[in-house]
mmCIF file of C-alpha atoms and ligand atoms in Angstrom:
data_model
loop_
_atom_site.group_PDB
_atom_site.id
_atom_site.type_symbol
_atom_site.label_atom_id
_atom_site.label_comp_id
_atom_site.label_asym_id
_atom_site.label_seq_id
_atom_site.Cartn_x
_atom_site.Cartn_y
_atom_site.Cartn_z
ATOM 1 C CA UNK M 1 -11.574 -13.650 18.277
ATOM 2 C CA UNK M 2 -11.042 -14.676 14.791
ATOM 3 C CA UNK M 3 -7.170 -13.453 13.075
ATOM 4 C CA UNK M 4 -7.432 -10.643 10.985
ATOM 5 C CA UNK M 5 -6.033 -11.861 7.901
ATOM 6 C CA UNK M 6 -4.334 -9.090 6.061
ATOM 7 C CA UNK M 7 -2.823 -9.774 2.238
ATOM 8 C CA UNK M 8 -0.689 -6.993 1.270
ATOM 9 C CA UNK M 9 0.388 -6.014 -2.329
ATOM 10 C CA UNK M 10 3.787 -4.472 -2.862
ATOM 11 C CA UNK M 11 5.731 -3.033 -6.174
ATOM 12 C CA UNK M 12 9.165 -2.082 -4.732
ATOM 13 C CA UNK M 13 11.465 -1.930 -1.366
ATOM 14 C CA UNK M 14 8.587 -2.788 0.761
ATOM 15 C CA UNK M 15 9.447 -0.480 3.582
ATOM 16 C CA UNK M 16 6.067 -0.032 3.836
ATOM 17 C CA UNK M 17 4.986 -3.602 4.103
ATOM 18 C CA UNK M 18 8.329 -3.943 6.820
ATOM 19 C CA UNK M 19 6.729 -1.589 9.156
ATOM 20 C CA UNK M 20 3.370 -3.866 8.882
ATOM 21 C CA UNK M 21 5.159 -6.794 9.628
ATOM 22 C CA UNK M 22 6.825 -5.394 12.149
ATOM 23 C CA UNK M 23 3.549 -3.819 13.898
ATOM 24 C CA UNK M 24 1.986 -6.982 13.585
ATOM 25 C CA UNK M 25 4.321 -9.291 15.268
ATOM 26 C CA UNK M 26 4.784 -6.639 18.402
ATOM 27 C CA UNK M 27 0.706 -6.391 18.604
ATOM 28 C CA UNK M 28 0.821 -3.034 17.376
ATOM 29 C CA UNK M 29 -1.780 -4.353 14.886
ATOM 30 C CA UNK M 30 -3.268 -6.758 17.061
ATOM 31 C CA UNK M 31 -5.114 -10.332 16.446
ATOM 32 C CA UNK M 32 -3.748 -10.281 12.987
ATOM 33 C CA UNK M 33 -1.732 -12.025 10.334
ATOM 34 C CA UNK M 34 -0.305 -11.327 6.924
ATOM 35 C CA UNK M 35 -1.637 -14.091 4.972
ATOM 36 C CA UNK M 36 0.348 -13.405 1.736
ATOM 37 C CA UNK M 37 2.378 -10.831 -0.323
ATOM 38 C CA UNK M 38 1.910 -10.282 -3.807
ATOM 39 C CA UNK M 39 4.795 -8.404 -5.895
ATOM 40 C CA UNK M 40 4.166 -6.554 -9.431
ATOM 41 C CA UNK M 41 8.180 -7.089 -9.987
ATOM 42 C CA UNK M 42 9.377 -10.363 -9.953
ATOM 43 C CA UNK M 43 12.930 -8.564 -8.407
ATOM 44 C CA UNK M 44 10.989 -6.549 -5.584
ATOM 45 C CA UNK M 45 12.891 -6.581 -2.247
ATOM 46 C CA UNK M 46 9.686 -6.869 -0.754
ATOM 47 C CA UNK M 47 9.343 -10.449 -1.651
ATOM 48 C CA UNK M 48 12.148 -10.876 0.495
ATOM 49 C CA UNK M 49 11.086 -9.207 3.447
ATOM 50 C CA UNK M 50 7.774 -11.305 3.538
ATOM 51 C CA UNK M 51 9.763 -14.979 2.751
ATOM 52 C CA UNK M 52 12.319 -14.073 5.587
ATOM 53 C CA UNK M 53 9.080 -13.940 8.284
ATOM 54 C CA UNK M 54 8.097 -16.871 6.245
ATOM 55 C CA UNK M 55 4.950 -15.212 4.596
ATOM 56 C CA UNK M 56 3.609 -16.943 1.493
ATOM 57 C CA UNK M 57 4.912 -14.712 -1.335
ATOM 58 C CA UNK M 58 4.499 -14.602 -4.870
ATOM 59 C CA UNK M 59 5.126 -12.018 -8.376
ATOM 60 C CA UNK M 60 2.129 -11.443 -10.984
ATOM 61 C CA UNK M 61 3.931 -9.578 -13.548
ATOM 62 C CA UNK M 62 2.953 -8.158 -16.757
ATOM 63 C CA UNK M 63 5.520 -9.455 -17.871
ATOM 64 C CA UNK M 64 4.286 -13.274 -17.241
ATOM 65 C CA UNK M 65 0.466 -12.385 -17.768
ATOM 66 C CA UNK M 66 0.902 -9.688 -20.899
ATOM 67 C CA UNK M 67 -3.011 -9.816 -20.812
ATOM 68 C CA UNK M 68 -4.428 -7.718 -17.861
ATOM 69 C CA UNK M 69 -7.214 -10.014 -17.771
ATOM 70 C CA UNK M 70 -4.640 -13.107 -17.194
ATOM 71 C CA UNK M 71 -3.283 -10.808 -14.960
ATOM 72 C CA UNK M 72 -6.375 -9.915 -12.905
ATOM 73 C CA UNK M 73 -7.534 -13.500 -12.523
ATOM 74 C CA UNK M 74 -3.866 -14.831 -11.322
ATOM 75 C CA UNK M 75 -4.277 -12.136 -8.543
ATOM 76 C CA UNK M 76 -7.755 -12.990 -8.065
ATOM 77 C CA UNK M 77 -7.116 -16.597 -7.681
ATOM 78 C CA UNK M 78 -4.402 -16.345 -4.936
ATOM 79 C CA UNK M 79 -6.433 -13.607 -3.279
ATOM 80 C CA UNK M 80 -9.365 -15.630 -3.050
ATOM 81 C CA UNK M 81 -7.056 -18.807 -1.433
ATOM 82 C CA UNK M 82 -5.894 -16.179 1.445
ATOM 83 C CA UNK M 83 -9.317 -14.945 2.167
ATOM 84 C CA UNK M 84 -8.153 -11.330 3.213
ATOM 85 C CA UNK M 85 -10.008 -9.555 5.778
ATOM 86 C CA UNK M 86 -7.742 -6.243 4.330
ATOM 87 C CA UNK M 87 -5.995 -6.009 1.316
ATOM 88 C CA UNK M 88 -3.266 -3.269 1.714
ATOM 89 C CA UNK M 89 -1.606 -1.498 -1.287
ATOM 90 C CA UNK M 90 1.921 -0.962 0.129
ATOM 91 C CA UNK M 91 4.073 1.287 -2.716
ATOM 92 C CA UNK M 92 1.825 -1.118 -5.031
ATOM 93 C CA UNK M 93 2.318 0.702 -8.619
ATOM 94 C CA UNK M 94 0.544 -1.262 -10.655
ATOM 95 C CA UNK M 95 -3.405 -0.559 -10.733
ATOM 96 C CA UNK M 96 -5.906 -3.085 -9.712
ATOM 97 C CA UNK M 97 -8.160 -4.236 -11.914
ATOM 98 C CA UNK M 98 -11.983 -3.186 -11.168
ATOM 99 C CA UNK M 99 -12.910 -6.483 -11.076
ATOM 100 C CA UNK M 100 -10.613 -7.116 -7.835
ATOM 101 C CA UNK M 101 -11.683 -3.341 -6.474
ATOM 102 C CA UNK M 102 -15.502 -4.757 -6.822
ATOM 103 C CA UNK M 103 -15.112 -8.020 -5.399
ATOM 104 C CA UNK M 104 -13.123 -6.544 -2.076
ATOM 105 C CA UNK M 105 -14.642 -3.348 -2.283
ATOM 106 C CA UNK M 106 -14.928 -1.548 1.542
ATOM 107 C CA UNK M 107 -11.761 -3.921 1.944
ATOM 108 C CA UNK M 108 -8.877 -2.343 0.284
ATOM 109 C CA UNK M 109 -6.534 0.362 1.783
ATOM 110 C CA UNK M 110 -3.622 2.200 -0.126
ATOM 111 C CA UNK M 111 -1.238 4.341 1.082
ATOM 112 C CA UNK M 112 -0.414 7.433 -0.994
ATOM 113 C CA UNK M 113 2.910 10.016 -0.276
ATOM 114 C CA UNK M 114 0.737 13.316 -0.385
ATOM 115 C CA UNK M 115 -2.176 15.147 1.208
ATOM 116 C CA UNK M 116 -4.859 13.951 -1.010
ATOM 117 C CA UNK M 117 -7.001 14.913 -2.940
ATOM 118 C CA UNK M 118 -4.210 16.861 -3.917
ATOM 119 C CA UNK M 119 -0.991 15.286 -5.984
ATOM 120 C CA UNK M 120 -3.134 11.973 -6.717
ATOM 121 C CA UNK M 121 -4.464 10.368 -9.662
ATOM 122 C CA UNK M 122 -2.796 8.560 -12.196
ATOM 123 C CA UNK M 123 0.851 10.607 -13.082
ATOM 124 C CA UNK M 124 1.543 10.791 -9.522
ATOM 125 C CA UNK M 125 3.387 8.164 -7.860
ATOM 126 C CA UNK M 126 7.264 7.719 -6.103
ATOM 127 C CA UNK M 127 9.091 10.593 -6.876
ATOM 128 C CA UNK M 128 7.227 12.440 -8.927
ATOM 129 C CA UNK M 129 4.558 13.073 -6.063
ATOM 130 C CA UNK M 130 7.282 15.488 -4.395
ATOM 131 C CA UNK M 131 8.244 16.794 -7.825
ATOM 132 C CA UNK M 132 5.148 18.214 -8.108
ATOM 133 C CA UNK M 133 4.242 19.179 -4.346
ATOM 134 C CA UNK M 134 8.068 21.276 -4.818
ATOM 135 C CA UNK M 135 6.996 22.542 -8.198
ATOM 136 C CA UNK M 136 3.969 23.730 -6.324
ATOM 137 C CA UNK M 137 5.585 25.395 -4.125
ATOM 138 C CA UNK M 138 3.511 23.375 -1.069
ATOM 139 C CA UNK M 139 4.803 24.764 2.498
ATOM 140 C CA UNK M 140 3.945 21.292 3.331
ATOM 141 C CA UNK M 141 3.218 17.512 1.994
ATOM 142 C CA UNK M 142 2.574 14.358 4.065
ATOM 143 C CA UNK M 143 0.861 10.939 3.123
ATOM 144 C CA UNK M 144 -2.718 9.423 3.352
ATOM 145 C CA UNK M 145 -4.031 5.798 3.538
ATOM 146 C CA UNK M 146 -7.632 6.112 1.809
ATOM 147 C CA UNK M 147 -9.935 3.023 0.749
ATOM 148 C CA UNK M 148 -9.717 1.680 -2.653
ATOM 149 C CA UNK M 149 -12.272 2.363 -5.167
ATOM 150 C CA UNK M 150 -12.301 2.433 -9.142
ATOM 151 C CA UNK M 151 -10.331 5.936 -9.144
ATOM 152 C CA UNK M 152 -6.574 6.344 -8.602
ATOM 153 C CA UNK M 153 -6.085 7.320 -5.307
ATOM 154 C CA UNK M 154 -9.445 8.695 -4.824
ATOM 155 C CA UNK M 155 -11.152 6.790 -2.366
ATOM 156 C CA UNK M 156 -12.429 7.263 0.764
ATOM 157 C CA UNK M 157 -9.469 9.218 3.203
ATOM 158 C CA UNK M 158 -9.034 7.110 6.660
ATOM 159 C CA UNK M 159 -6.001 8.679 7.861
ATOM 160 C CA UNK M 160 -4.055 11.207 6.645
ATOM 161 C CA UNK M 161 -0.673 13.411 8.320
ATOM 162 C CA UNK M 162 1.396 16.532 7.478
ATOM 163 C CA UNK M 163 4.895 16.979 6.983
ATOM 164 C CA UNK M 164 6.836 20.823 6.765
ATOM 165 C CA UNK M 165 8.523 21.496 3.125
ATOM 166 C CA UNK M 166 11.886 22.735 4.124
ATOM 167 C CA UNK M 167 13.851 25.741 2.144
ATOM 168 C CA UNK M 168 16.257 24.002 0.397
ATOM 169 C CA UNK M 169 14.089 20.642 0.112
ATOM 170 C CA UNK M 170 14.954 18.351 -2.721
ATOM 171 C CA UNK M 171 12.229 15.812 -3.915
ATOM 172 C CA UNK M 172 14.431 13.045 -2.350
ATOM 173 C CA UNK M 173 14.714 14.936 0.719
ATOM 174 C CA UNK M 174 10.916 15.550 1.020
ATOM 175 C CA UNK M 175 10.432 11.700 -0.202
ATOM 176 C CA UNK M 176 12.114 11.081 2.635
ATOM 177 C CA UNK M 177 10.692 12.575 5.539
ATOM 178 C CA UNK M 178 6.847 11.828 3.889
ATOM 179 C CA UNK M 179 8.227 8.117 3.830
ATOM 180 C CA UNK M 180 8.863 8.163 7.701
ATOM 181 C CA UNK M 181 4.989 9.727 7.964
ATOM 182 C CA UNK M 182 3.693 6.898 5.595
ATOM 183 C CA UNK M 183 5.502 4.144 8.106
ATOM 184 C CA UNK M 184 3.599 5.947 11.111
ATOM 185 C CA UNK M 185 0.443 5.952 9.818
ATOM 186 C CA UNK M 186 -0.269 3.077 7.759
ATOM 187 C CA UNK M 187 0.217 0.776 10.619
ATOM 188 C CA UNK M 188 -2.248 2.916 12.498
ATOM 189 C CA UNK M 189 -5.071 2.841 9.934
ATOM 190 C CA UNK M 190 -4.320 -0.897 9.438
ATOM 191 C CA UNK M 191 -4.588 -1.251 13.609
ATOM 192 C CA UNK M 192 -7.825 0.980 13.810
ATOM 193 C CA UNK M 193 -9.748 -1.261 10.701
ATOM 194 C CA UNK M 194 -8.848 -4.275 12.732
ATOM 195 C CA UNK M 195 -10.422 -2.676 15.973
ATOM 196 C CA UNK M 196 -13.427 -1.545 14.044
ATOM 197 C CA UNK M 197 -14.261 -5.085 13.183
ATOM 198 C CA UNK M 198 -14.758 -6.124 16.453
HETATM 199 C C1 LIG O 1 6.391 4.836 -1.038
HETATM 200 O O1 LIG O 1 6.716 6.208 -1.173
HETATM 201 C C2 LIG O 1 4.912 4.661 -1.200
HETATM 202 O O2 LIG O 1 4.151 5.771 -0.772
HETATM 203 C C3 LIG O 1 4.784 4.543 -2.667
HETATM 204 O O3 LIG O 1 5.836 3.651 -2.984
HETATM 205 C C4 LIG O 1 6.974 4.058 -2.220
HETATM 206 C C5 LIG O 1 7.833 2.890 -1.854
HETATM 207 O O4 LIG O 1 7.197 2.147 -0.877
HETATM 208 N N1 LIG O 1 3.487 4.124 -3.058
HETATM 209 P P1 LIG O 1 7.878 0.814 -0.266
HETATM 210 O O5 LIG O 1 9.223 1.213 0.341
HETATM 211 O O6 LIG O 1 8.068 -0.160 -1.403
HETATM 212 O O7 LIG O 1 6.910 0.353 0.754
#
């Protein structure tokens, strides 16, 4: 069976993209292999997580490509030398360029801290998310990995689980326990594409 070669994209802490490294090297996510991590922030811890388990990493900033079509093709280019069977948007903030969403399209997966369709789209990303589920007053939030197409987060839903607000629930609190729900289920969707394939 040929590896499932998975290139994730990351933005931040990469707790996210821990928790796929992890599930791939116990065979939670089986016959697979992260082929390469790609940071918006050239400071990103994630970038450290991926070169301690020796995965080829690299930053394509907008700070080094100003020009988002400089920026697009640099991301292209080392996409295109990993030859992803899945590209996975871990706590990726940056958005892709629609030439990169076309090219992989049916092969991109994000992973988004609310119950879409609601609290998604552009304004809503980290903390603001919970901001707005609390503002909302939401009994309950969670997180959903959906398929990547030219919308913000509005792309086909794969997986998608619920988490209680609390009374007395600060966004940081509710960030929180959705981050646990995003580490449980991103692994999964990432684990049930691979199975599809076969
Ligand atoms: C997570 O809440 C994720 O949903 C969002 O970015 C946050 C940080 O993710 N997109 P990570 O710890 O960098 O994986």
């Amino acid at each position: 069976m040929e590896t499932f070669r998975i290139s994730v994209l990351v933005s931040g802490n990469g707790s996210n993209l821990q928790c796929i490294i992890d599930a791939v090297e116990d065979g939670r996510i089986a016959n697979s292999k992260i082929v390469g991590v790609i940071s918006s922030s050239e400071n990103a811890y994630a970038l450290e997580r991926a070169r301690q388990h020796e995965i080829p990493a690299a930053a394509v900033t907008k700070y080094e490509y100003a020009d988002m079509r400089d920026r697009m093709d640099a991301i292209l280019k080392i996409l295109d030398g990993e030859h992803p069977d899945l590209i996975v948007l871990a706590g990726y903030l940056s958005i892709l360029p629609a030439k990169v969403v076309e090219k992989y399209r049916g092969r991109i997966i994000n992973i988004h801290p609310a119950l879409l369709p609601k609290f998604g789209g552009k304004d809503f990303y980290g903390i603001h998310v919970h901001e707005a589920v609390l503002a909302a007053g939401e009994k309950e939030s969670g997180a959903t990995v959906h398929y990547v197409d030219e919308g913000v987060d509005t792309g086909k839903i794969i997986l998608q689980e619920k988490v209680p607000v609390l009374p007395g629930d600060d966004p940081q609190t509710l960030r929180e326990r959705v981050l646990e729900i995003e580490h449980k289920i991103l692994p999964e969707a990432i684990a049930m594409i691979e199975k599809a394939r076969h």
